[in-house]
PDB file of C-alpha atoms in Angstrom:
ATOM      1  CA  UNK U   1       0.000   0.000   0.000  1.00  0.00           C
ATOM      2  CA  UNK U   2       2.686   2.554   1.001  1.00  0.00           C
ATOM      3  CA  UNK U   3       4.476   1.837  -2.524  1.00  0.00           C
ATOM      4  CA  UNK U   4       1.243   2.817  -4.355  1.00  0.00           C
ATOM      5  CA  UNK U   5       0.811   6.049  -2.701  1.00  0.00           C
ATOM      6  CA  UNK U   6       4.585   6.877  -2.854  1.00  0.00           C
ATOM      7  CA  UNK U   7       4.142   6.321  -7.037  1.00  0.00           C
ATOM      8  CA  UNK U   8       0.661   7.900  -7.306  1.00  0.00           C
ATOM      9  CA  UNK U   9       2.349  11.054  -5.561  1.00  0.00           C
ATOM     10  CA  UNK U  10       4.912  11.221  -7.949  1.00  0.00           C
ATOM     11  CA  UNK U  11       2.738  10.882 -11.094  1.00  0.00           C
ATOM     12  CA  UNK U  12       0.757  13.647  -9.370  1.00  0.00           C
ATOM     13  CA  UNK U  13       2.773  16.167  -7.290  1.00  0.00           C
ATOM     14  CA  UNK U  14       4.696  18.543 -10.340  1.00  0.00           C
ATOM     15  CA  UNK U  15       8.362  19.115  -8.838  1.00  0.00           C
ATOM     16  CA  UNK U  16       8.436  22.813  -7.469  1.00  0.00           C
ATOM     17  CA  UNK U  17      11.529  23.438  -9.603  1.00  0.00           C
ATOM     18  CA  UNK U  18      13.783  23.067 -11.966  1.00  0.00           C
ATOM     19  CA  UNK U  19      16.174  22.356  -8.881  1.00  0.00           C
ATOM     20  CA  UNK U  20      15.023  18.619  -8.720  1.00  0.00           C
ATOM     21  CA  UNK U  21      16.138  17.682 -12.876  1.00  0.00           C
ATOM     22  CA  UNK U  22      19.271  16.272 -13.698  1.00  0.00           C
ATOM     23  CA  UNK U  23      20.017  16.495 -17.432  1.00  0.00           C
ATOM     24  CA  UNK U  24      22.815  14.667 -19.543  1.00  0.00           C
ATOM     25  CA  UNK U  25      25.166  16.837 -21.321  1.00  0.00           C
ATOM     26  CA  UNK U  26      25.398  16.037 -25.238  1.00  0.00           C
ATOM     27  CA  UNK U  27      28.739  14.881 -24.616  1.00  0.00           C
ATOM     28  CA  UNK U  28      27.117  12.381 -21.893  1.00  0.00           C
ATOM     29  CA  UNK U  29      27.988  14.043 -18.659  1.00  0.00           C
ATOM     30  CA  UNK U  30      25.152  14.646 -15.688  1.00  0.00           C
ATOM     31  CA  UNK U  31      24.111  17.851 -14.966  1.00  0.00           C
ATOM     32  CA  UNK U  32      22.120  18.706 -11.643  1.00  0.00           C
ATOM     33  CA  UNK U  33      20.142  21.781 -12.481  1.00  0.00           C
ATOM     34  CA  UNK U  34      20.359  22.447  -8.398  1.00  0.00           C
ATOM     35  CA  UNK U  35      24.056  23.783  -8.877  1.00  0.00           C
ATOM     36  CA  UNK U  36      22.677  26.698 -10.760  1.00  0.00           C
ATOM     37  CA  UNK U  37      20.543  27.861  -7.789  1.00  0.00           C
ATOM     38  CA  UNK U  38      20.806  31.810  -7.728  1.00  0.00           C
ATOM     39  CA  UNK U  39      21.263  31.901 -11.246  1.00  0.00           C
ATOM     40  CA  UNK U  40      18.933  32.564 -13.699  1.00  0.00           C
ATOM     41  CA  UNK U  41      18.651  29.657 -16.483  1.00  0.00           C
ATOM     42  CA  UNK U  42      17.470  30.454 -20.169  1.00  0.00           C
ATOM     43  CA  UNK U  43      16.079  26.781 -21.401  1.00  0.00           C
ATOM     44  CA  UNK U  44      15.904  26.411 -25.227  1.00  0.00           C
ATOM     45  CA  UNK U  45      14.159  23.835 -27.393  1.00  0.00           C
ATOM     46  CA  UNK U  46      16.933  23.790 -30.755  1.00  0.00           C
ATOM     47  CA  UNK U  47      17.251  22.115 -33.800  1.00  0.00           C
ATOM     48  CA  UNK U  48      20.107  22.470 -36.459  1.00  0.00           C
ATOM     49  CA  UNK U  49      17.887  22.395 -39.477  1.00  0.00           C
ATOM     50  CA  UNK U  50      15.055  24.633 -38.652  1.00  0.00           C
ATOM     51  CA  UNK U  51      14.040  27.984 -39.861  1.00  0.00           C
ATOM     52  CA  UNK U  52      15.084  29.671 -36.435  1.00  0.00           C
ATOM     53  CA  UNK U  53      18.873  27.689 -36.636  1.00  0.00           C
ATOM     54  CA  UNK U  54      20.213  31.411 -37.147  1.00  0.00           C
ATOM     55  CA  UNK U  55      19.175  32.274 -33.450  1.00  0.00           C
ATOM     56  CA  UNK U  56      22.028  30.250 -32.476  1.00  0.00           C
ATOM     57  CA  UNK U  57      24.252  32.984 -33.181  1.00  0.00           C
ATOM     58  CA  UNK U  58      22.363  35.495 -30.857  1.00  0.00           C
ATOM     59  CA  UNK U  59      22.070  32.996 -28.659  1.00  0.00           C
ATOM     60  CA  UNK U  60      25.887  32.325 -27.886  1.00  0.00           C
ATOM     61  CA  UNK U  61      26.306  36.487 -27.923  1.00  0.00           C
ATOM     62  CA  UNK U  62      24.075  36.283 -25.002  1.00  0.00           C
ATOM     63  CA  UNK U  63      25.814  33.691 -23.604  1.00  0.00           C
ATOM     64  CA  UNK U  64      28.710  35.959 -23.678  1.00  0.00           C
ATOM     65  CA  UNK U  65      27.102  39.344 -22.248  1.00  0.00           C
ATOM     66  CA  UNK U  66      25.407  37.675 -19.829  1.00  0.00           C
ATOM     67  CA  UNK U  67      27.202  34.266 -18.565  1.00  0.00           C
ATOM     68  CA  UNK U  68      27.728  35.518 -15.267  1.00  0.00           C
ATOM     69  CA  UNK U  69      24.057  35.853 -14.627  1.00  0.00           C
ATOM     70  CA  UNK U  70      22.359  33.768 -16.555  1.00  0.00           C
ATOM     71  CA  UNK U  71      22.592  30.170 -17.424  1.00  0.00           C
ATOM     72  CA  UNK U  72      21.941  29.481 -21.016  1.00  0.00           C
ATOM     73  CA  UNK U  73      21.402  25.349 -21.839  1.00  0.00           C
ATOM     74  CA  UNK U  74      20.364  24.349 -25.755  1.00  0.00           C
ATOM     75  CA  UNK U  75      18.248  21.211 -26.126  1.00  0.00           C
ATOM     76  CA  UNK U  76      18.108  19.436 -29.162  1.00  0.00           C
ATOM     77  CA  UNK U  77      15.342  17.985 -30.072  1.00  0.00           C
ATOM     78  CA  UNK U  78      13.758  16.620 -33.301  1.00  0.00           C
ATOM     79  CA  UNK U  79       9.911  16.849 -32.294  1.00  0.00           C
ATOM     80  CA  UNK U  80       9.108  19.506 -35.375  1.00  0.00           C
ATOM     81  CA  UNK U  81       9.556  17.794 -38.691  1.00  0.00           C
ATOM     82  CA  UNK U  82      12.350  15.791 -37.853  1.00  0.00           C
ATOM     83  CA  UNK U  83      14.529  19.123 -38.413  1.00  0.00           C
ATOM     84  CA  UNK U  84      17.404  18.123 -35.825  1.00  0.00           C
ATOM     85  CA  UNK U  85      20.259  16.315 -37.030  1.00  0.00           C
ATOM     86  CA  UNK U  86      20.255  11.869 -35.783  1.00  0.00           C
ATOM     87  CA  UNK U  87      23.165  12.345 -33.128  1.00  0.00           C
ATOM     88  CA  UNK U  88      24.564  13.822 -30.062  1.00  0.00           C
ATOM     89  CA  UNK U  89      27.904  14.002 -32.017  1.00  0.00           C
ATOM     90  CA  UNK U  90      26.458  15.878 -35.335  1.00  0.00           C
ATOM     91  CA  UNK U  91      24.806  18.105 -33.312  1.00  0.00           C
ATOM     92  CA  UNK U  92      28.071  19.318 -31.164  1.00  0.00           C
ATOM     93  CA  UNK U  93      29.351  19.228 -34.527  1.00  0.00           C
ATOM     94  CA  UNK U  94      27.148  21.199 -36.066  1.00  0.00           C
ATOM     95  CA  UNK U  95      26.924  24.431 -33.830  1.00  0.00           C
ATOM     96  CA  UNK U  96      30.255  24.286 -32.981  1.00  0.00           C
ATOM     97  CA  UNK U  97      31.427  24.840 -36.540  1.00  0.00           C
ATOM     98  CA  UNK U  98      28.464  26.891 -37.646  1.00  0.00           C
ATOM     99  CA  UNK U  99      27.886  29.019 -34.843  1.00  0.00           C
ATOM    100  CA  UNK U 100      30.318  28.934 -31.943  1.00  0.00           C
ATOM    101  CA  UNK U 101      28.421  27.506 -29.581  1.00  0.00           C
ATOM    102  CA  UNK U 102      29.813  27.308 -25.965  1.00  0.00           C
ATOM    103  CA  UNK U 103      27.222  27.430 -24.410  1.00  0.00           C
ATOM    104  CA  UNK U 104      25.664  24.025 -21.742  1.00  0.00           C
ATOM    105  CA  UNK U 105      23.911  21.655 -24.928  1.00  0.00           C
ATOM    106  CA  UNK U 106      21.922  18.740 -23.969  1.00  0.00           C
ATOM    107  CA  UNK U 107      21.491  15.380 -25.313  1.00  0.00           C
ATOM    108  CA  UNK U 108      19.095  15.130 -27.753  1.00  0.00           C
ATOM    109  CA  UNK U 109      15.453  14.891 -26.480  1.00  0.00           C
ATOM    110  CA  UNK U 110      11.678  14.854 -26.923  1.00  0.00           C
ATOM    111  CA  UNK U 111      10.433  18.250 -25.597  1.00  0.00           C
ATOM    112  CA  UNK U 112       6.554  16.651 -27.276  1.00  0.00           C
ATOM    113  CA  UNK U 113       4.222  13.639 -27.242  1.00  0.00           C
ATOM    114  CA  UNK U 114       4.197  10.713 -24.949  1.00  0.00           C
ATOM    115  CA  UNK U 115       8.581  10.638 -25.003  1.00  0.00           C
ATOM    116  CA  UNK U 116       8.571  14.171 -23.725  1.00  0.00           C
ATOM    117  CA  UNK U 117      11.667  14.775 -21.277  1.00  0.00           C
ATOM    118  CA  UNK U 118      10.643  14.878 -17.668  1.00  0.00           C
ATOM    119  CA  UNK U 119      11.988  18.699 -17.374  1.00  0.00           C
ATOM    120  CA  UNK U 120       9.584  19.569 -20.468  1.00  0.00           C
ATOM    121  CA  UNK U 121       6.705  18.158 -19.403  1.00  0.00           C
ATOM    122  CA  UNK U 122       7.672  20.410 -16.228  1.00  0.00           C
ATOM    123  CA  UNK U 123       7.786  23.461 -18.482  1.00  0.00           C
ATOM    124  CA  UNK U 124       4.679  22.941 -20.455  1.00  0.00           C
ATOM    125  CA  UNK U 125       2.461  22.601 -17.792  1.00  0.00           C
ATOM    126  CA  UNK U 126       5.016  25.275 -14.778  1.00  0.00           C
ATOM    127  CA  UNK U 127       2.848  28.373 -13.930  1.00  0.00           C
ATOM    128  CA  UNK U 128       4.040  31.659 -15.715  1.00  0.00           C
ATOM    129  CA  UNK U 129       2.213  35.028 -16.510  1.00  0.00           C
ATOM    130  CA  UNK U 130       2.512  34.077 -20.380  1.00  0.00           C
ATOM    131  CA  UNK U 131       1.414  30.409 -21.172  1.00  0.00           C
ATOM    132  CA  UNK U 132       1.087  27.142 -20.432  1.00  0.00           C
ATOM    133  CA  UNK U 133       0.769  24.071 -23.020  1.00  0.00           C
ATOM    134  CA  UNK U 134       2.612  22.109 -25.579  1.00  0.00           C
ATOM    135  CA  UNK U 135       5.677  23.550 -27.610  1.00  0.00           C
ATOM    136  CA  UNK U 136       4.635  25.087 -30.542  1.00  0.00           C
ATOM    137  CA  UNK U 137       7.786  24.639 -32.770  1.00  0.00           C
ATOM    138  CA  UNK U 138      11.925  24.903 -32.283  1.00  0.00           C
ATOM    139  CA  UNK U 139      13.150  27.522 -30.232  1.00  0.00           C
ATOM    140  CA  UNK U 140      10.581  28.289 -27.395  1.00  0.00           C
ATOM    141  CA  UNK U 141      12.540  29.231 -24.792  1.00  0.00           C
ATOM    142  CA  UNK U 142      11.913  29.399 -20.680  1.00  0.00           C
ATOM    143  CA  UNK U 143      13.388  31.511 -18.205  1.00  0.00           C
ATOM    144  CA  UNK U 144      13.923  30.470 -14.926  1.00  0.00           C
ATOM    145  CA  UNK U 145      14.419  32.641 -12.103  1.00  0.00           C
ATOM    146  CA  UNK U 146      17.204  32.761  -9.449  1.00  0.00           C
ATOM    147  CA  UNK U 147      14.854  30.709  -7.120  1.00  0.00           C
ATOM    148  CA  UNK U 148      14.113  27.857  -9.906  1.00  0.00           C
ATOM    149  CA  UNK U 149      10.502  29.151 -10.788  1.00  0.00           C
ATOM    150  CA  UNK U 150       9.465  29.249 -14.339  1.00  0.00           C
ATOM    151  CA  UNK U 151       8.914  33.398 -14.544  1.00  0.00           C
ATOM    152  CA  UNK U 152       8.771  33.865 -18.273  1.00  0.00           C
ATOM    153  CA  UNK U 153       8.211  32.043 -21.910  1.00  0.00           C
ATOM    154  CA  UNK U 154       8.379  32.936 -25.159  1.00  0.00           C
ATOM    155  CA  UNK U 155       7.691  31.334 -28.732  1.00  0.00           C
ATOM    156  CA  UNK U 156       9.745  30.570 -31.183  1.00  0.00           C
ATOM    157  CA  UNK U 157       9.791  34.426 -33.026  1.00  0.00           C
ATOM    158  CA  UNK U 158      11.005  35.496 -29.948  1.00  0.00           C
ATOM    159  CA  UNK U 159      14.963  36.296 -31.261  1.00  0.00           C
ATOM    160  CA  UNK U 160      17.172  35.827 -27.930  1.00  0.00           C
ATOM    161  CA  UNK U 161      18.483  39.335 -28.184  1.00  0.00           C
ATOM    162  CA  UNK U 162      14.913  40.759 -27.751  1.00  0.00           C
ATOM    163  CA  UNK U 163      14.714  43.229 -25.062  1.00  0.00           C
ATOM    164  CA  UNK U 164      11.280  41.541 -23.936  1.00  0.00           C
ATOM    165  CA  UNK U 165      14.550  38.982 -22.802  1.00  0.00           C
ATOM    166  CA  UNK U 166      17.388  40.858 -21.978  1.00  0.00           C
ATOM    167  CA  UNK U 167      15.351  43.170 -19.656  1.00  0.00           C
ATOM    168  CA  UNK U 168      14.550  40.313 -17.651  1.00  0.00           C
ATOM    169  CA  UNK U 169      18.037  38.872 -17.210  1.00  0.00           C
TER     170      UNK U 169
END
């Protein structure tokens, strides 16, 4: 009986922050999102063949201007007409040579659908003053304040650069 109640509490209690996810590094290494406490975190959803790929570039300027701050992690994912490249490898590849990217990259994951990573189905359901719900397309991003709270999203359009961003970093 107690084992039942312990998993029907965690199907139904939502963590209260991004502080309880660990993520895996596209070059395979853990990442416990706890160490970033009293940072802010920028989450992106990416993909290397998308319409939005260009971002990349402003987002590894922010990365630059505001690294100190702000927490910036890319996740690949190939939910929106299968426009991310087939491996961890030709991703890191891929921005890397393309766009410069330094900044924390994910594994590949499902950010949609009945795969979606753990931390995304966080996001998509976290409550924000903007909106709640699925992903749209590539490049939604979520900012997360110093306290692990989900505090802002924005769609896709949304270039990284946008003051409707930096004013809140």
């Amino acid at each position: 009986m107690n084992v039942l109640l312990v998993l029907l509490s965690l199907i139904f209690i939502a963590p209260p922050s991004v502080y309880d996810f660990t993520i895996k590094t596209i070059d395979g290494k853990e990442v416990k999102l706890s160490q970033f406490r009293g940072k802010k975190i920028l989450i992106v959803n990416t993909a290397s063949k998308c319409g939005y790929t260009p971002q990349y570039e402003d987002l590894e300027k922010l990365h630059k201007q505001y690294g100190k701050e702000v927490v910036l992690i890319g996740f690949p994912a190939g939910n929106f007409g299968g426009q991310e490249l087939a491996t961890n490898q030709e991703i890191q590849e891929f921005c890397k040579k393309n766009f410069g990217v330094t900044f924390l990259m994910s594994e590949k994951v499902s950010v949609k659908g009945d795969d979606i990573d753990p931390l995304f189905k966080y996001l998509v359901s976290a409550s924000n003053p903007d909106f709640t719900g699925d992903i749209k397309w590539n490049f939604e991003k979520f900012l997360i304040n110093e306290k692990g709270e989900l505090v802002h999203r924005y769609r896709s359009g949304v270039k990284p650069l946008d003051p409707v961003i930096t004013n809140n970093l």
